[in-house]
């Protein structure tokens, strides 16, 4: 339920897109220029960096349009591999900041505890190096705890909906910036009437989920 992949960063230049949205070039040293230490779940999406990133989606900026030109084509082969006939994708990717001394996610959890469907697949895509204590830790297989190390150009496809995961305090000297997002087939979506725990978005098509494309 955890698979490692690599992709062509020239075809999918996620780091460039994130840099443009944040107005920052040196992402791994962001902690040297701003206070972004996060330790609590209730605050792990509340920094100025998060607000800046998400504002592009809410305001439909040029930077958002450029990101979507990368995001949607990136998702298509993943959904094809999963043999989805009517794929849905997470409308707005989740933005993560894991600065030295802090955490990107405030508590260990299983996504299904946060109103997610157990049928979803997660994509963990770092745009800076994610290693040692600066990346995601998972309890898999069984109760073994391991970290998902990756460099820019790597990603993991995994089942965060059923695998317990979280962060530890980042003891490296670099900030990890990453995106995580989810896909599911519309026929497998079973979250009607539920809402996301952070932004209270409807967990249905037109809210948390958007149709990628329909197939016959």
Short mmCIF file of C-alpha atoms in Angstrom, two decimals:
data_model
loop_
_atom_site.label_atom_id
_atom_site.label_comp_id
_atom_site.label_asym_id
_atom_site.label_seq_id
_atom_site.Cartn_x
_atom_site.Cartn_y
_atom_site.Cartn_z
CA UNK A 1 0.00 0.00 0.00
CA UNK A 2 3.06 2.25 -0.33
CA UNK A 3 4.78 2.62 -3.71
CA UNK A 4 7.72 4.85 -4.65
CA UNK A 5 7.90 6.65 -8.03
CA UNK A 6 9.96 9.23 -9.87
CA UNK A 7 8.85 11.79 -12.43
CA UNK A 8 10.39 14.25 -14.90
CA UNK A 9 10.73 17.62 -13.17
CA UNK A 10 11.18 19.35 -16.52
CA UNK A 11 7.75 18.15 -17.61
CA UNK A 12 6.21 18.75 -14.17
CA UNK A 13 8.16 21.66 -12.59
CA UNK A 14 6.28 21.73 -9.29
CA UNK A 15 9.06 23.56 -7.46
CA UNK A 16 8.95 26.48 -9.89
CA UNK A 17 5.20 26.75 -9.49
CA UNK A 18 5.42 26.71 -5.68
CA UNK A 19 8.23 29.27 -5.73
CA UNK A 20 6.08 31.59 -7.85
CA UNK A 21 3.07 31.22 -5.56
CA UNK A 22 5.11 31.90 -2.43
CA UNK A 23 7.35 34.55 -3.94
CA UNK A 24 10.33 32.66 -2.51
CA UNK A 25 13.20 30.90 -4.29
CA UNK A 26 15.18 29.31 -1.45
CA UNK A 27 12.52 27.07 0.04
CA UNK A 28 14.74 24.93 2.27
CA UNK A 29 15.92 28.00 4.19
CA UNK A 30 12.51 29.64 4.72
CA UNK A 31 12.82 29.15 8.47
CA UNK A 32 15.75 31.59 8.47
CA UNK A 33 13.49 34.39 7.23
CA UNK A 34 10.22 33.75 9.05
CA UNK A 35 8.71 32.05 12.10
CA UNK A 36 7.03 28.88 10.85
CA UNK A 37 7.42 26.39 13.70
CA UNK A 38 4.25 24.30 13.94
CA UNK A 39 3.42 21.79 16.67
CA UNK A 40 -0.40 21.57 16.92
CA UNK A 41 -2.94 20.07 14.49
CA UNK A 42 -5.28 23.03 14.92
CA UNK A 43 -2.56 25.38 13.63
CA UNK A 44 -0.74 23.26 11.06
CA UNK A 45 -2.48 25.04 8.15
CA UNK A 46 -2.43 28.57 9.55
CA UNK A 47 0.92 30.21 8.73
CA UNK A 48 1.32 33.16 6.40
CA UNK A 49 2.90 30.79 3.89
CA UNK A 50 -0.22 28.63 3.90
CA UNK A 51 -2.44 31.66 3.44
CA UNK A 52 -0.30 32.88 0.55
CA UNK A 53 -0.33 29.46 -1.16
CA UNK A 54 -4.09 28.89 -0.84
CA UNK A 55 -4.95 32.46 -1.85
CA UNK A 56 -3.90 31.65 -5.42
CA UNK A 57 -6.52 28.92 -5.63
CA UNK A 58 -9.27 31.01 -4.08
CA UNK A 59 -8.50 34.04 -6.25
CA UNK A 60 -7.88 32.04 -9.46
CA UNK A 61 -4.61 33.82 -10.14
CA UNK A 62 -2.28 33.31 -13.10
CA UNK A 63 -0.02 31.31 -10.80
CA UNK A 64 -2.94 29.02 -10.00
CA UNK A 65 -3.66 28.52 -13.70
CA UNK A 66 0.00 27.65 -14.30
CA UNK A 67 -0.07 25.16 -11.43
CA UNK A 68 -3.15 23.42 -12.82
CA UNK A 69 -1.36 22.94 -16.15
CA UNK A 70 1.08 20.75 -14.24
CA UNK A 71 -1.23 19.25 -11.64
CA UNK A 72 -3.92 17.74 -13.87
CA UNK A 73 -1.60 16.08 -16.44
CA UNK A 74 0.41 14.67 -13.54
CA UNK A 75 -2.70 13.02 -12.10
CA UNK A 76 -3.91 11.43 -15.32
CA UNK A 77 -1.43 8.51 -15.54
CA UNK A 78 -1.81 7.83 -11.82
CA UNK A 79 -5.56 7.44 -12.21
CA UNK A 80 -5.03 5.31 -15.30
CA UNK A 81 -2.72 3.01 -13.34
CA UNK A 82 -5.41 2.72 -10.67
CA UNK A 83 -7.88 1.85 -13.46
CA UNK A 84 -10.31 4.59 -12.51
CA UNK A 85 -13.20 5.06 -14.94
CA UNK A 86 -14.44 8.31 -13.38
CA UNK A 87 -11.47 9.72 -11.47
CA UNK A 88 -11.82 12.44 -8.87
CA UNK A 89 -8.95 14.54 -7.59
CA UNK A 90 -8.45 16.71 -4.54
CA UNK A 91 -9.49 20.16 -5.75
CA UNK A 92 -6.86 22.05 -3.76
CA UNK A 93 -3.66 20.16 -2.85
CA UNK A 94 -2.64 20.30 0.79
CA UNK A 95 0.42 22.47 1.37
CA UNK A 96 2.91 21.35 4.03
CA UNK A 97 5.71 23.21 5.79
CA UNK A 98 8.02 21.22 8.07
CA UNK A 99 10.52 23.68 9.56
CA UNK A 100 13.39 22.84 11.93
CA UNK A 101 12.03 22.48 15.45
CA UNK A 102 8.46 21.98 14.27
CA UNK A 103 6.05 19.59 12.59
CA UNK A 104 4.07 19.82 9.35
CA UNK A 105 1.17 17.83 10.82
CA UNK A 106 0.34 18.25 14.49
CA UNK A 107 -0.79 14.74 15.37
CA UNK A 108 -0.57 11.11 14.28
CA UNK A 109 -3.72 9.95 12.53
CA UNK A 110 -5.45 7.88 9.87
CA UNK A 111 -7.17 10.00 7.23
CA UNK A 112 -10.43 8.07 7.57
CA UNK A 113 -10.62 9.45 11.13
CA UNK A 114 -10.84 12.90 9.50
CA UNK A 115 -13.89 12.06 7.33
CA UNK A 116 -11.89 10.68 4.39
CA UNK A 117 -12.91 7.60 2.44
CA UNK A 118 -10.87 4.44 2.96
CA UNK A 119 -10.91 4.06 -0.84
CA UNK A 120 -8.70 7.10 -1.45
CA UNK A 121 -5.08 7.00 -2.53
CA UNK A 122 -2.64 9.66 -1.33
CA UNK A 123 0.23 11.22 -3.24
CA UNK A 124 3.10 12.63 -1.16
CA UNK A 125 5.20 14.93 -3.34
CA UNK A 126 8.03 16.96 -1.78
CA UNK A 127 9.43 19.95 -3.65
CA UNK A 128 12.46 20.02 -1.34
CA UNK A 129 14.38 17.08 0.11
CA UNK A 130 12.34 15.10 2.62
CA UNK A 131 14.62 12.99 4.78
CA UNK A 132 15.50 11.88 8.29
CA UNK A 133 13.13 13.70 10.70
CA UNK A 134 11.83 16.17 8.09
CA UNK A 135 9.49 13.80 6.28
CA UNK A 136 6.38 11.69 6.89
CA UNK A 137 6.58 8.73 9.26
CA UNK A 138 4.24 5.76 8.79
CA UNK A 139 3.31 2.69 10.81
CA UNK A 140 3.77 0.14 8.03
CA UNK A 141 3.86 -2.77 7.73
CA UNK A 142 2.10 -3.75 10.93
CA UNK A 143 3.40 -1.59 13.78
CA UNK A 144 6.82 -0.85 12.28
CA UNK A 145 7.52 2.87 12.06
CA UNK A 146 9.50 4.11 9.07
CA UNK A 147 9.98 7.40 7.26
CA UNK A 148 9.23 8.07 3.59
CA UNK A 149 12.42 9.67 2.31
CA UNK A 150 12.32 11.45 -1.05
CA UNK A 151 14.05 14.08 -3.13
CA UNK A 152 12.52 16.55 -5.54
CA UNK A 153 11.38 14.43 -8.48
CA UNK A 154 10.22 11.57 -6.24
CA UNK A 155 6.75 10.83 -4.91
CA UNK A 156 4.87 8.16 -3.02
CA UNK A 157 1.47 6.68 -3.84
CA UNK A 158 0.05 5.29 -0.64
CA UNK A 159 -3.03 4.67 1.47
CA UNK A 160 -3.03 7.32 4.17
CA UNK A 161 -6.71 6.58 4.67
CA UNK A 162 -5.86 3.33 6.46
CA UNK A 163 -2.16 3.65 7.39
CA UNK A 164 -1.42 5.58 10.58
CA UNK A 165 1.06 8.39 9.92
CA UNK A 166 2.41 11.64 11.26
CA UNK A 167 5.49 13.77 11.81
CA UNK A 168 8.20 13.99 14.41
CA UNK A 169 9.98 17.19 15.34
CA UNK A 170 12.30 18.25 12.52
CA UNK A 171 15.86 18.09 13.85
CA UNK A 172 17.52 18.79 10.49
CA UNK A 173 18.65 22.26 9.46
CA UNK A 174 16.35 22.43 6.44
CA UNK A 175 12.68 23.18 5.89
CA UNK A 176 10.66 20.57 4.02
CA UNK A 177 8.04 21.93 1.64
CA UNK A 178 5.68 19.38 0.13
CA UNK A 179 2.29 18.84 -1.42
CA UNK A 180 -0.07 16.03 -0.64
CA UNK A 181 -3.25 15.27 -2.51
CA UNK A 182 -5.64 12.43 -3.10
CA UNK A 183 -7.50 10.61 -5.87
CA UNK A 184 -10.46 8.27 -5.83
CA UNK A 185 -12.90 6.84 -8.36
CA UNK A 186 -16.33 8.43 -8.16
CA UNK A 187 -17.92 5.00 -7.79
CA UNK A 188 -15.88 4.45 -4.61
CA UNK A 189 -16.60 7.79 -2.96
CA UNK A 190 -18.52 7.22 0.27
CA UNK A 191 -18.23 10.56 2.09
CA UNK A 192 -21.64 12.05 1.33
CA UNK A 193 -22.68 14.53 4.02
CA UNK A 194 -19.18 14.73 5.52
CA UNK A 195 -16.86 17.74 5.67
CA UNK A 196 -13.10 18.15 5.87
CA UNK A 197 -11.78 18.67 9.37
CA UNK A 198 -9.64 21.76 8.69
CA UNK A 199 -11.57 23.98 6.28
CA UNK A 200 -15.05 22.43 6.64
CA UNK A 201 -15.27 21.79 2.89
CA UNK A 202 -17.92 19.35 1.68
CA UNK A 203 -16.30 15.97 1.01
CA UNK A 204 -18.28 15.61 -2.22
CA UNK A 205 -17.83 16.43 -5.91
CA UNK A 206 -17.88 20.19 -6.30
CA UNK A 207 -16.24 20.68 -2.91
CA UNK A 208 -13.20 18.73 -1.79
CA UNK A 209 -13.37 16.65 -4.99
CA UNK A 210 -13.36 17.60 -8.68
CA UNK A 211 -13.84 15.33 -11.68
CA UNK A 212 -10.63 14.78 -13.61
CA UNK A 213 -12.35 13.39 -16.67
CA UNK A 214 -15.01 10.86 -17.52
CA UNK A 215 -14.23 7.68 -19.40
CA UNK A 216 -16.59 5.38 -21.26
#
